[in-house]
Amino acid sequence: MSEQQDVVVRYRADAPEAEGPLTLGQDNMIRCLRHDEPSHMNKQATWTVPPAADLPLALAALRTLAERHAALRTVFPGPADRQPERQRVRAEGEFTVTLLALAEDEDPGRVAERFCWDGRRQAFDLAEEFPLRFALLTRNDVPVLVAVVICHAQLDGVATGLLFQEWLTLAAGGTLPAPTAPTPIEVAEQEQSHSGQRRTRAALRHWEHILADQPSAVFADDRIGPNDTLLPTLGVRSTAGAEALARAAARTGASNSAVLLACYAALAAHRADRGTVVMAALSANRHRPGLAEHIGTLAQDALLAVDTDCPDLDTLIGRTQAQALSGYWHATFDAERIWQLIEDVAHRRGSRFARHVVVNDLSATVPDSVAAARPEPPTEPDLAWYPAEPTPTRLMLNIWRTTGCLEFTLHTHPDVLDREETELFAHALLGLLDLAGRRAVRLGLDGELAELTGLPVARRDKARWQQVGTNWIDLDAVADLVRTALGARDVEVHWQDEELTAVVDTGGTVRTPEEAHSAVMAALPGHDTAMAPQRYVLNGGTGSGRP
């Protein structure tokens, strides 16, 4: 059992204390932190230690990181139960490093994982706390690994990766040039400028177009039930996959990211039996000019609607690249206005946006030196299952590395892909990359995906599934939703004359369609295969009409 000791590290920056408005990314992430479980929103990382590092040098390197970067010295004043409006950058302060002395037979990776999991479950005090919780693991007083718990309000994945690269240099005794990327306060000032506000208005229009017109839920079939947030995780490593990806990118003239996204979208569409896949791409704002090296949190979703109804994968790759660029450009937004837009569109459509398909390209967060030092996969491809992660979606692709060895993880909800099907999906993704590196791959009804994948396709009982606009709806699920929302035993749901109607006996407790619709909409979250009726007939017709 490792022995523990806490060391307090004090820092003093050259820059004076400063205060300013929140960035849009900070505002967005703080809202998420206040809404979701800490174990979901807090992040973790393990940093390797350069051979030359001793304990004083390691502690000095961590101090230097705090003094270099305003984001690490940033707090958000105000009560914990309110959304803050300002950020404050401290000129000096302190943080704690937990020293964990390993026993001879202890695995550093397991000890680091335990520290991070314990730390992730504890919410950060945004008004006071340093945004990184460090544990420095030592053996015989020599540092061997750093475990880090990260507050998402101050740092996103790319920023954490940039800090890791700086740590490697500083802990080896090296020096770094002064940072040149804008500070969070400077980013906030740009976002509040006239050009920045034009951009946020354009983002709102982009989101409204997709939310109002595209499918609210990608996966809609007999298997889909409530959305549990603990999803199994499959890790995949393949050197052949990296070679195939490089060939496909060179042959099509697209980026590695666009090729991977197109293959992912094609397979998701095949499983869902959909012509359009709406997906969220996380941390998309690194594409903004001058922000590639920004230390802060820019984590806001890009919303993409990828039309997969095309003759071949080459066409889909081109479409996906264009959609990704548009989504990234419109990924800087006012989170409060976006959430209000989601609510307003849901009320109008009677269906709520379900974040079913997610992609997160984290390949920029892993330094090349670290990636190159990883051992070759023991098998081709190498597949490994990891503990379930809290992931509020149905299908998520995390991309960790694309050159030398393709590395990604898949988080899959069992209603969409069970473990065997998840492995089929991984093999299909690699197989599709291999074909794309050599030639165009046929899609559509006479395409090659069915034979290539072996994946199940959505099954919808024709008697109870109906297409309402762009949404597939289970009429039994609608009846269950109305029954639950209105406390009614007698509910009949009909799709007739292009109108979804619910005939409900509430015993007189709900008298108007407006009351009924409000109650049904309040109960709608989590009912991904249902929608609110477009017309209500209440209590034998005493209350009837459209809400």
Coordinates of C-alpha atoms in Angstrom, one line a residue, residues 82-278:
R82 CA -25.4 30.4 -9.3
Q83 CA -23.8 30.7 -12.7
P84 CA -20.8 33.1 -12.3
E85 CA -20.5 36.1 -14.6
R86 CA -16.8 36.9 -14.1
Q87 CA -13.5 35.2 -14.0
R88 CA -10.6 36.3 -11.8
V89 CA -7.0 35.6 -12.5
R90 CA -4.8 35.4 -9.4
A91 CA -1.3 36.7 -9.3
E92 CA -0.2 34.3 -6.6
G93 CA -1.6 31.3 -4.7
E94 CA -0.9 27.7 -3.8
F95 CA -1.9 24.2 -4.7
T96 CA -1.4 20.8 -3.1
V97 CA 0.6 17.9 -4.6
T98 CA -0.1 14.5 -3.1
L99 CA 3.1 12.4 -2.9
L100 CA 2.3 8.7 -3.1
A101 CA 5.3 6.5 -2.2
L102 CA 4.8 3.1 -4.0
A103 CA 5.6 -0.2 -2.5
E104 CA 7.9 -2.4 -4.5
D105 CA 5.1 -4.5 -5.9
E106 CA 2.6 -1.8 -6.6
D107 CA 1.6 -1.0 -10.2
P108 CA 1.8 2.9 -10.7
G109 CA -0.9 2.8 -13.3
R110 CA -3.4 1.2 -10.9
V111 CA -2.5 3.6 -8.1
A112 CA -2.9 6.6 -10.5
E113 CA -6.2 5.3 -11.7
R114 CA -7.5 5.0 -8.1
F115 CA -6.3 8.5 -7.3
C116 CA -8.0 10.0 -10.4
W117 CA -11.3 8.2 -9.9
D118 CA -11.5 9.3 -6.3
G119 CA -10.7 12.9 -7.3
R120 CA -13.1 12.9 -10.2
R121 CA -16.0 12.2 -8.0
Q122 CA -15.4 15.3 -5.9
A123 CA -16.7 18.6 -7.4
F124 CA -14.2 21.5 -7.7
D125 CA -14.9 24.7 -5.8
L126 CA -14.9 27.0 -8.7
A127 CA -14.6 30.1 -6.6
E128 CA -11.5 29.0 -4.7
E129 CA -9.8 25.8 -5.9
F130 CA -6.8 25.3 -8.2
P131 CA -8.1 23.5 -11.3
L132 CA -5.7 20.6 -11.2
R133 CA -5.4 17.9 -8.5
F134 CA -1.9 16.4 -8.7
A135 CA -0.5 13.1 -7.3
L136 CA 3.2 12.5 -7.8
L137 CA 3.9 8.8 -7.6
T138 CA 7.4 7.9 -6.4
R139 CA 9.4 4.8 -5.9
N140 CA 12.5 5.1 -3.6
D141 CA 11.9 8.9 -3.6
V142 CA 12.2 9.0 -7.4
P143 CA 9.1 10.3 -9.4
V144 CA 7.7 7.7 -11.8
L145 CA 4.3 9.0 -12.8
V146 CA 1.9 12.0 -12.3
A147 CA -1.8 11.5 -11.9
V148 CA -3.9 14.6 -12.7
V149 CA -7.6 15.4 -12.1
I150 CA -8.7 18.3 -14.3
C151 CA -11.5 20.8 -13.8
H152 CA -13.2 21.2 -17.2
A153 CA -14.2 24.9 -16.4
Q154 CA -10.6 26.0 -16.9
L155 CA -9.1 23.3 -19.2
D156 CA -10.2 21.1 -22.0
G157 CA -8.5 18.0 -23.4
V158 CA -6.3 19.8 -25.9
A159 CA -5.1 22.3 -23.3
T160 CA -4.3 19.5 -20.9
G161 CA -2.3 17.8 -23.7
L162 CA -0.4 21.1 -24.2
L163 CA 0.4 21.2 -20.5
F164 CA 1.7 17.7 -20.7
Q165 CA 4.1 18.6 -23.4
E166 CA 5.4 21.6 -21.4
W167 CA 5.7 19.3 -18.3
L168 CA 7.9 16.9 -20.2
T169 CA 10.3 19.8 -21.1
L170 CA 10.3 21.4 -17.7
A171 CA 10.6 18.2 -15.7
A172 CA 13.6 17.3 -17.8
G173 CA 15.3 20.5 -16.8
G174 CA 14.5 22.4 -20.0
T175 CA 13.2 25.9 -20.5
L176 CA 10.3 27.2 -22.6
P177 CA 9.6 30.5 -24.5
A178 CA 6.9 32.7 -23.1
P179 CA 3.4 31.7 -24.2
T180 CA 2.0 33.6 -27.2
A181 CA -1.6 32.3 -27.3
P182 CA -4.3 34.6 -26.0
T183 CA -5.3 34.3 -22.3
P184 CA -8.9 33.4 -21.4
I185 CA -9.7 37.0 -20.7
E186 CA -8.4 38.1 -24.1
V187 CA -10.5 35.4 -25.7
A188 CA -13.6 36.6 -23.9
E189 CA -12.9 40.2 -25.0
Q190 CA -12.7 39.0 -28.6
E191 CA -15.9 37.0 -28.3
Q192 CA -17.7 40.1 -27.1
S193 CA -16.5 42.3 -29.9
H194 CA -18.8 43.1 -32.9
S195 CA -17.2 40.4 -35.0
G196 CA -17.5 37.9 -32.2
Q197 CA -21.1 38.6 -31.6
R198 CA -21.8 38.2 -35.4
R199 CA -20.2 34.8 -35.1
T200 CA -22.4 33.7 -32.2
R201 CA -25.6 34.8 -34.0
A202 CA -24.5 32.8 -37.1
A203 CA -24.0 29.8 -34.8
L204 CA -27.5 30.1 -33.4
R205 CA -28.9 30.1 -37.0
H206 CA -26.8 27.0 -37.9
W207 CA -28.0 25.1 -34.8
E208 CA -31.7 26.1 -35.4
H209 CA -31.6 24.8 -39.0
I210 CA -30.4 21.4 -37.9
L211 CA -32.5 21.1 -34.7
A212 CA -35.7 22.1 -36.5
D213 CA -35.3 20.1 -39.7
Q214 CA -33.2 17.0 -39.1
P215 CA -33.9 13.8 -37.1
S216 CA -34.2 14.5 -33.4
A217 CA -32.8 11.0 -32.6
V218 CA -30.5 8.9 -34.8
F219 CA -31.3 5.5 -33.3
A220 CA -35.0 4.7 -33.3
D221 CA -35.9 1.0 -33.4
D222 CA -37.3 -1.9 -31.3
R223 CA -34.1 -2.1 -29.2
I224 CA -34.0 1.4 -27.9
G225 CA -34.9 2.0 -24.3
P226 CA -33.9 4.4 -21.5
N227 CA -30.4 5.9 -21.8
D228 CA -28.1 4.7 -19.1
T229 CA -25.0 6.8 -18.9
L230 CA -22.5 4.1 -17.9
L231 CA -21.3 2.8 -21.3
P232 CA -18.8 0.0 -21.9
T233 CA -15.5 1.1 -23.6
L234 CA -13.6 -0.7 -26.3
G235 CA -10.1 0.3 -27.1
V236 CA -8.7 -0.3 -30.6
R237 CA -5.1 -0.1 -31.8
S238 CA -4.1 -0.8 -35.4
T239 CA -0.9 0.0 -37.3
A240 CA -2.6 -1.3 -40.5
G241 CA -5.5 1.1 -39.8
A242 CA -3.1 4.1 -39.7
E243 CA -1.6 3.0 -43.0
A244 CA -5.0 2.6 -44.6
L245 CA -6.2 6.0 -43.2
A246 CA -3.1 7.7 -44.7
R247 CA -3.7 6.0 -48.1
A248 CA -7.4 7.0 -48.1
A249 CA -6.6 10.6 -47.2
A250 CA -4.0 10.8 -49.9
R251 CA -6.3 9.2 -52.5
T252 CA -9.3 11.4 -51.8
G253 CA -7.4 14.6 -50.9
A254 CA -9.3 14.9 -47.6
S255 CA -8.0 15.2 -44.1
N256 CA -7.5 12.2 -41.8
S257 CA -10.3 13.5 -39.6
A258 CA -12.8 13.8 -42.5
V259 CA -12.0 10.3 -43.7
L260 CA -12.5 8.9 -40.2
L261 CA -15.7 10.9 -39.6
A262 CA -17.2 9.8 -43.0
C263 CA -16.5 6.1 -42.2
Y264 CA -18.0 6.5 -38.7
A265 CA -21.1 8.3 -40.1
A266 CA -21.6 5.6 -42.8
L267 CA -21.5 2.8 -40.2
A268 CA -23.8 4.7 -37.7
A269 CA -26.2 5.4 -40.6
H270 CA -26.1 1.7 -41.6
R271 CA -26.9 0.5 -38.1
A272 CA -29.7 3.2 -37.6
D273 CA -31.1 2.6 -41.1
R274 CA -30.9 6.4 -41.6
G275 CA -30.1 8.7 -44.5
T276 CA -28.9 11.5 -42.3
V277 CA -26.7 11.3 -39.2
V278 CA -26.8 14.2 -36.8

